[in-house]
Amino acid sequence: MVERILQGPGQYWMLAGMWIRSTLAYPASFALLMVTGILITITDFIAVLLMFSHINAFGGFSLAEMALLYATSSLTMGIADLVTGSIERVGRRIRSGSLDAYLVRPVPAIIQTAADEFRLDRVGRVLQAMTVLVIALTQLDVHWSVAKGIMLVVGTVSGALIFGSFFVLGAAFQFVAIDSAELSNSFTYGGRTLTQYPLTAFGTEVVRAVTFVVPLAFVNFYPVLFVLDKEAPLGLPSWIGLLSPVAAAVMVALAALGWRGGLRRYRSTGS
């Protein structure tokens, strides 16, 4: 089992590399798709800029602090979408029965479906988010410490794992309800939109839901509060952002169980 886990990253990038070479065979098309992806995602931040042309703060956050929220949300989602976003196409393979081929190959099915039609142009969204992140950090007066630096990095990784787990859970649910990709999108792309704003602006019940039910608050909100020395809502401790890796571990475990359960339900098409 340990050996298979260690082989996983190499197998994934071997498959993804095949699609990358195919993509780079048409450099103009790749560049156009990447620029288009950047322009589409940056419109969300333009909306924030327009909002702050009329106000000075939103939910207790300044423009620079909102930029940090936006950047961390977009970055975590961008990484998850780049690495695991293709897995939401599994419903198409379930309908056609072509998933059978994945089950007889020596590479785990989850790696094959995650790397299926790997889209390198999605890296543009990651680069755009990193650009906004650098700009936001230069505008903020943060009293940096080792703990805050680690929190920013670990929080980003944890957030990407949480979003990636939602992608896998959504794919697993398609073994039960094949045409259910939109349900997954409500937690992934919808979750990205939600986490781009201070969660306290949405009310106490929403904060409770995204903390104790669907852990979207651990994607970036609580880690950012820790970095900015802001108090956590609901009377929670200020260090709750440090629990982001725990939330990510729980989500990864649930995603693994969900995927295994989905594969057990798979009966092919009989063709």
Coordinates of C-alpha atoms in Angstrom, one line a residue:
M1 CA 0.0 0.0 0.0
V2 CA 2.8 2.4 0.9
E3 CA 4.6 1.6 -2.3
R4 CA 1.5 2.4 -4.4
I5 CA 1.1 5.7 -2.6
L6 CA 4.7 6.7 -3.3
Q7 CA 4.3 5.7 -6.9
G8 CA 1.2 7.8 -7.3
P9 CA 2.7 11.3 -8.0
G10 CA 5.1 9.8 -10.6
Q11 CA 2.3 8.0 -12.4
Y12 CA 0.1 11.1 -12.3
W13 CA 2.7 13.3 -13.9
M14 CA 3.6 10.7 -16.5
L15 CA 0.0 10.7 -17.7
A16 CA -0.3 14.5 -17.4
G17 CA 3.0 14.9 -19.3
M18 CA 1.4 13.2 -22.3
W19 CA -1.4 15.8 -22.4
I20 CA 1.1 18.6 -21.8
R21 CA 3.1 17.6 -24.8
S22 CA -0.1 17.4 -26.8
T23 CA -1.1 20.9 -25.7
L24 CA 2.3 22.5 -26.4
A25 CA 2.1 21.1 -29.9
Y26 CA -0.3 24.0 -30.6
P27 CA 1.4 27.0 -28.7
A28 CA -0.9 29.7 -30.1
S29 CA -4.0 27.8 -29.0
F30 CA -2.4 27.2 -25.6
A31 CA -1.5 30.8 -25.1
L32 CA -5.0 32.0 -26.1
L33 CA -6.7 29.6 -23.7
M34 CA -4.4 30.6 -20.8
V35 CA -5.0 34.3 -21.4
T36 CA -8.7 33.7 -21.7
G37 CA -8.7 31.9 -18.3
I38 CA -6.8 34.8 -16.7
L39 CA -9.3 37.3 -18.0
I40 CA -12.3 35.3 -16.9
T41 CA -11.0 34.9 -13.3
I42 CA -9.7 38.5 -12.9
T43 CA -13.2 39.8 -13.5
D44 CA -14.0 38.6 -10.0
F45 CA -11.3 40.9 -8.6
I46 CA -12.5 43.8 -10.8
A47 CA -15.8 43.5 -9.0
V48 CA -14.1 43.8 -5.7
L49 CA -12.2 46.9 -6.9
L50 CA -15.5 48.5 -8.1
M51 CA -17.1 47.7 -4.8
F52 CA -14.3 49.5 -2.9
S53 CA -14.7 52.6 -5.1
H54 CA -17.8 53.3 -3.0
I55 CA -16.8 51.9 0.4
N56 CA -13.7 51.8 2.6
A57 CA -14.2 48.3 4.2
F58 CA -16.4 45.3 3.8
G59 CA -17.0 42.9 6.6
G60 CA -14.2 44.5 8.6
F61 CA -11.7 44.0 5.7
S62 CA -9.9 46.7 3.8
L63 CA -9.2 46.5 0.1
A64 CA -5.7 45.0 0.6
E65 CA -7.1 42.5 3.1
M66 CA -9.8 41.6 0.6
A67 CA -7.2 41.2 -2.0
L68 CA -5.4 38.7 0.2
L69 CA -8.7 36.7 0.7
Y70 CA -9.3 36.8 -3.1
A71 CA -5.7 35.7 -3.9
T72 CA -5.6 32.8 -1.4
S73 CA -9.1 31.6 -2.5
S74 CA -8.2 31.7 -6.2
L75 CA -4.8 30.2 -5.6
T76 CA -6.1 27.2 -3.7
M77 CA -8.9 26.6 -6.1
G78 CA -6.6 27.1 -9.1
I79 CA -4.2 24.4 -7.8
A80 CA -7.0 22.0 -7.1
D81 CA -8.6 22.6 -10.5
L82 CA -5.3 22.2 -12.3
V83 CA -4.4 18.9 -10.6
T84 CA -7.8 17.2 -10.0
G85 CA -10.4 19.2 -12.0
S86 CA -10.5 16.7 -14.9
I87 CA -11.9 14.1 -12.5
E88 CA -15.4 15.6 -12.8
R89 CA -15.5 14.2 -16.3
V90 CA -15.8 10.7 -14.9
G91 CA -19.6 10.7 -15.4
R92 CA -19.0 10.7 -19.2
R93 CA -16.8 7.6 -18.9
I94 CA -19.4 5.9 -16.6
R95 CA -22.1 6.5 -19.2
S96 CA -20.0 5.2 -22.1
G97 CA -18.4 2.3 -20.1
S98 CA -15.0 3.5 -21.1
L99 CA -14.0 3.5 -17.4
D100 CA -13.6 -0.2 -17.7
A101 CA -10.2 0.4 -19.4
Y102 CA -9.0 2.3 -16.3
L103 CA -9.8 -0.6 -14.0
V104 CA -7.6 -3.1 -15.8
R105 CA -4.5 -0.9 -16.1
P106 CA -1.7 -1.0 -13.4
V107 CA -2.3 2.6 -12.5
P108 CA -5.1 3.4 -10.0
A109 CA -8.3 4.6 -11.6
I110 CA -8.4 7.8 -9.5
I111 CA -5.0 8.9 -10.9
Q112 CA -6.0 8.1 -14.5
T113 CA -9.3 10.1 -14.2
A114 CA -7.6 13.0 -12.5
A115 CA -4.9 13.3 -15.2
D116 CA -7.4 12.7 -18.0
E117 CA -7.2 15.5 -20.6
F118 CA -4.9 17.5 -18.3
R119 CA -5.3 21.2 -19.1
L120 CA -2.1 23.1 -18.8
D121 CA -3.8 26.4 -19.6
R122 CA -5.4 26.3 -16.1
V123 CA -2.0 27.3 -14.8
G124 CA -2.9 30.9 -15.9
R125 CA -5.4 31.1 -13.1
V126 CA -2.7 30.1 -10.6
L127 CA -0.3 32.7 -11.9
Q128 CA -3.0 35.4 -11.8
A129 CA -3.8 34.5 -8.2
M130 CA -0.1 34.6 -7.2
T131 CA 0.3 38.0 -8.8
V132 CA -2.6 39.4 -6.7
L133 CA -1.2 37.7 -3.7
V134 CA 2.2 39.4 -4.1
I135 CA 0.6 42.7 -4.6
A136 CA -1.7 42.3 -1.6
L137 CA 1.2 41.3 0.7
T138 CA 3.2 44.4 -0.4
Q139 CA 0.3 46.6 0.6
L140 CA -0.4 45.0 4.0
D141 CA 1.3 46.0 7.2
V142 CA 1.7 42.5 8.6
H143 CA 3.8 41.8 11.6
W144 CA 5.4 38.7 10.2
S145 CA 6.6 35.8 12.3
V146 CA 7.7 32.3 11.5
A147 CA 4.3 31.0 12.5
K148 CA 2.5 33.3 10.1
G149 CA 4.8 32.4 7.2
I150 CA 4.2 28.7 7.8
M151 CA 0.5 29.3 8.2
L152 CA 0.3 31.1 4.8
V153 CA 2.0 28.2 3.1
V154 CA 0.4 25.4 5.0
G155 CA -3.0 27.1 4.7
T156 CA -2.6 27.3 0.9
V157 CA -1.7 23.6 0.6
S158 CA -4.6 22.6 3.0
G159 CA -7.1 24.8 1.0
A160 CA -6.0 23.1 -2.3
L161 CA -6.5 19.7 -0.7
I162 CA -10.0 20.7 0.6
F163 CA -11.1 21.9 -2.9
G164 CA -9.5 18.8 -4.5
S165 CA -11.4 16.6 -2.1
F166 CA -14.6 18.2 -3.2
F167 CA -13.7 17.4 -6.8
V168 CA -13.2 13.8 -5.9
L169 CA -16.3 13.6 -3.8
G170 CA -18.3 15.1 -6.7
A171 CA -16.8 12.5 -9.1
A172 CA -17.7 9.7 -6.6
F173 CA -21.3 10.9 -6.4
Q174 CA -21.5 10.5 -10.2
F175 CA -21.4 6.8 -9.8
V176 CA -24.8 7.1 -8.1
A177 CA -26.2 10.0 -10.0
I178 CA -24.3 10.3 -13.3
D179 CA -25.5 13.7 -14.4
S180 CA -24.5 15.4 -11.1
A181 CA -21.4 17.4 -12.0
E182 CA -23.2 20.7 -11.2
L183 CA -23.7 19.6 -7.6
S184 CA -19.9 19.3 -7.3
N185 CA -19.5 22.7 -8.9
S186 CA -21.6 24.3 -6.1
F187 CA -18.9 23.3 -3.6
T188 CA -15.9 23.9 -5.8
Y189 CA -16.5 26.9 -8.0
G190 CA -19.3 28.1 -5.7
G191 CA -17.0 27.7 -2.7
R192 CA -14.3 29.7 -4.4
T193 CA -16.7 32.6 -4.9
L194 CA -17.8 32.4 -1.3
T195 CA -14.3 32.3 0.2
Q196 CA -13.2 35.4 -1.8
Y197 CA -15.2 37.5 0.7
P198 CA -15.1 37.8 4.5
L199 CA -17.4 35.0 5.7
T200 CA -18.6 37.2 8.6
A201 CA -20.4 39.3 6.1
F202 CA -22.8 36.4 5.4
G203 CA -24.1 36.0 8.9
T204 CA -23.5 33.7 11.8
E205 CA -25.4 30.7 10.5
V206 CA -23.3 30.7 7.3
V207 CA -20.1 30.9 9.3
R208 CA -21.2 27.9 11.5
A209 CA -22.1 25.9 8.3
V210 CA -18.8 26.5 6.6
T211 CA -16.9 25.8 9.8
F212 CA -18.6 22.7 11.3
V213 CA -20.4 21.1 8.3
V214 CA -18.6 22.0 5.0
P215 CA -15.1 23.2 6.0
L216 CA -14.8 26.0 3.5
A217 CA -13.8 28.4 6.2
F218 CA -10.5 26.5 6.6
V219 CA -9.7 27.0 2.9
N220 CA -8.4 30.5 3.5
F221 CA -10.6 32.5 5.9
Y222 CA -9.2 31.3 9.2
P223 CA -5.6 31.1 8.0
V224 CA -5.9 34.7 6.7
L225 CA -7.4 35.9 10.1
F226 CA -4.4 34.4 11.8
V227 CA -1.9 36.2 9.4
L228 CA -3.8 39.5 9.9
D229 CA -4.1 39.2 13.7
K230 CA -7.9 39.4 13.4
E231 CA -10.3 37.8 15.9
A232 CA -12.1 34.7 14.8
P233 CA -16.0 34.7 14.8
L234 CA -18.3 32.6 16.9
G235 CA -16.0 33.1 19.9
L236 CA -13.5 30.6 18.4
P237 CA -9.8 30.9 19.3
S238 CA -7.6 33.1 17.1
W239 CA -5.4 30.1 16.3
I240 CA -8.2 28.1 14.7
G241 CA -6.5 28.6 11.3
L242 CA -3.8 26.2 12.5
L243 CA -6.5 23.4 12.2
S244 CA -6.6 23.8 8.4
P245 CA -4.4 20.7 7.9
V246 CA -6.7 18.7 10.2
A247 CA -9.7 19.8 8.1
A248 CA -7.9 18.9 4.9
A249 CA -6.9 15.5 6.3
V250 CA -10.5 14.8 7.2
M251 CA -11.7 15.8 3.7
V252 CA -9.1 13.7 2.0
A253 CA -10.1 10.7 4.0
L254 CA -13.8 11.3 3.2
A255 CA -12.9 11.7 -0.5
A256 CA -10.9 8.4 -0.5
L257 CA -13.8 6.6 1.1
G258 CA -16.3 8.1 -1.3
W259 CA -14.2 7.2 -4.3
R260 CA -13.8 3.6 -3.2
G261 CA -17.5 3.4 -2.5
G262 CA -18.3 4.7 -5.9
L263 CA -16.0 2.2 -7.7
R264 CA -17.7 -0.6 -5.8
R265 CA -21.1 0.5 -7.2
Y266 CA -19.8 0.7 -10.8
R267 CA -21.3 -2.1 -13.0
S268 CA -20.1 -1.0 -16.4
T269 CA -22.5 -0.9 -19.4
G270 CA -22.4 -4.5 -20.2
S271 CA -20.9 -3.8 -23.7

